[in-house]
Coordinates of C-alpha atoms in Angstrom, one line a residue:
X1 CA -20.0 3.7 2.2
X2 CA -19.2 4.6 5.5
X3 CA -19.6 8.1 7.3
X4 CA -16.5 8.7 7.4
X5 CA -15.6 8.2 3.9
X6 CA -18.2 9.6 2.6
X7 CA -17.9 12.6 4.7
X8 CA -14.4 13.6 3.5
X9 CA -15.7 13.0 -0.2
X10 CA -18.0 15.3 0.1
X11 CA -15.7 17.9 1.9
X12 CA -13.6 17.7 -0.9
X13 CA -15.8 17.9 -3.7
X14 CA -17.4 20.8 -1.7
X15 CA -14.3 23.0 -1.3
X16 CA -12.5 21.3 -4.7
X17 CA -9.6 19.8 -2.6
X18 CA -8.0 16.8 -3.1
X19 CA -9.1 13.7 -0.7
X20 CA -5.4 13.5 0.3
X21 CA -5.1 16.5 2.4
X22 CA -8.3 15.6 4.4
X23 CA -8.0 14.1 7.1
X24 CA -9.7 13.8 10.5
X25 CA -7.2 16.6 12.0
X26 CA -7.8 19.0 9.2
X27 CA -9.5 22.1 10.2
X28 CA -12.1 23.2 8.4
X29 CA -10.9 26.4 8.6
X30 CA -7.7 25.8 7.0
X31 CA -9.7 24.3 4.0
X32 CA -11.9 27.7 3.5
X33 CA -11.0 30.9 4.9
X34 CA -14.7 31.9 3.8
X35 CA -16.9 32.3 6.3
X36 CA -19.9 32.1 4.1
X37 CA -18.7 29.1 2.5
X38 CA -18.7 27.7 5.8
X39 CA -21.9 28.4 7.0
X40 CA -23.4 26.9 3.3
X41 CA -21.1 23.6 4.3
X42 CA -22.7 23.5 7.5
X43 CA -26.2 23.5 5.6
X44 CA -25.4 21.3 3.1
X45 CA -24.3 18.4 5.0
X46 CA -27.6 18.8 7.3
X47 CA -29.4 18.2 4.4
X48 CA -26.9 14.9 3.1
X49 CA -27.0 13.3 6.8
X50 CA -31.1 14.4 7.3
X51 CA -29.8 15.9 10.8
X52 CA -29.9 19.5 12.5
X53 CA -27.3 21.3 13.9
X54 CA -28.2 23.8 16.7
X55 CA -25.7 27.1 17.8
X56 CA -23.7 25.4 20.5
X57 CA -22.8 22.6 17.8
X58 CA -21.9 25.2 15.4
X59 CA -19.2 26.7 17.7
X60 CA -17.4 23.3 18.8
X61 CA -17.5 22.2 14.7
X62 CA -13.1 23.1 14.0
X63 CA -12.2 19.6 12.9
X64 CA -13.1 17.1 10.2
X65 CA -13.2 14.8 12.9
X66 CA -15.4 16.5 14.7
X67 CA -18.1 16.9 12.0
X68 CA -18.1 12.8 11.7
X69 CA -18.3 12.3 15.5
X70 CA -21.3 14.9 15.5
X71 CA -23.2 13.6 12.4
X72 CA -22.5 10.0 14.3
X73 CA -24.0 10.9 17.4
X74 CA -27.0 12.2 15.6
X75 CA -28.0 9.5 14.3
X76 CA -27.0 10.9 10.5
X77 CA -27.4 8.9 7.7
X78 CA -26.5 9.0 4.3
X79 CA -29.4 10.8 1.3
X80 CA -29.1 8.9 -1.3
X81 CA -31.0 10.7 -4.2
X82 CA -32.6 9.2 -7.1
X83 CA -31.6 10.0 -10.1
X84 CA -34.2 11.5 -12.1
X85 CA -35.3 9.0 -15.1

């Protein structure tokens, strides 16, 4: 799966909003209006691309878009976890 896709599944499952109003446009913001919820999101998709964001990266995050260009540019990769037999 690409970056991309996978990135907007996991937005979705992550806020519980359908796949079909997230696009690369949408603004995070506008999906939560929590900013702890945000902050989690931001630590929860460091751990699924095994990348680190820093303050400055933080601050210029608004867009879906912008997430996938960032987790592109650091080389992020998708975890994929074993299931436990």
């Amino acid at each position: 799966m690409l970056i991309d896709e996978d990135f907007i599944e996991f937005t979705s499952n992550y806020f519980s909003v359908e796949k079909k109003f997230i696009h690369r446009q949408t603004r995070i913001d506008s999906i939560s209006h929590d900013p702890h919820a945000l902050i989690n999101f931001s630590f929860e998709i460091e751990k699924r691309y095994n990348i680190n964001f820093n303050d400055d990266d933080l601050a210029a995050l608004k867009t879906v878009g912008k997430y996938i260009k960032l987790i592109k540019e650091k080389g992020g990769i998708i975890e994929t976890r074993k299931k436990a037999a």
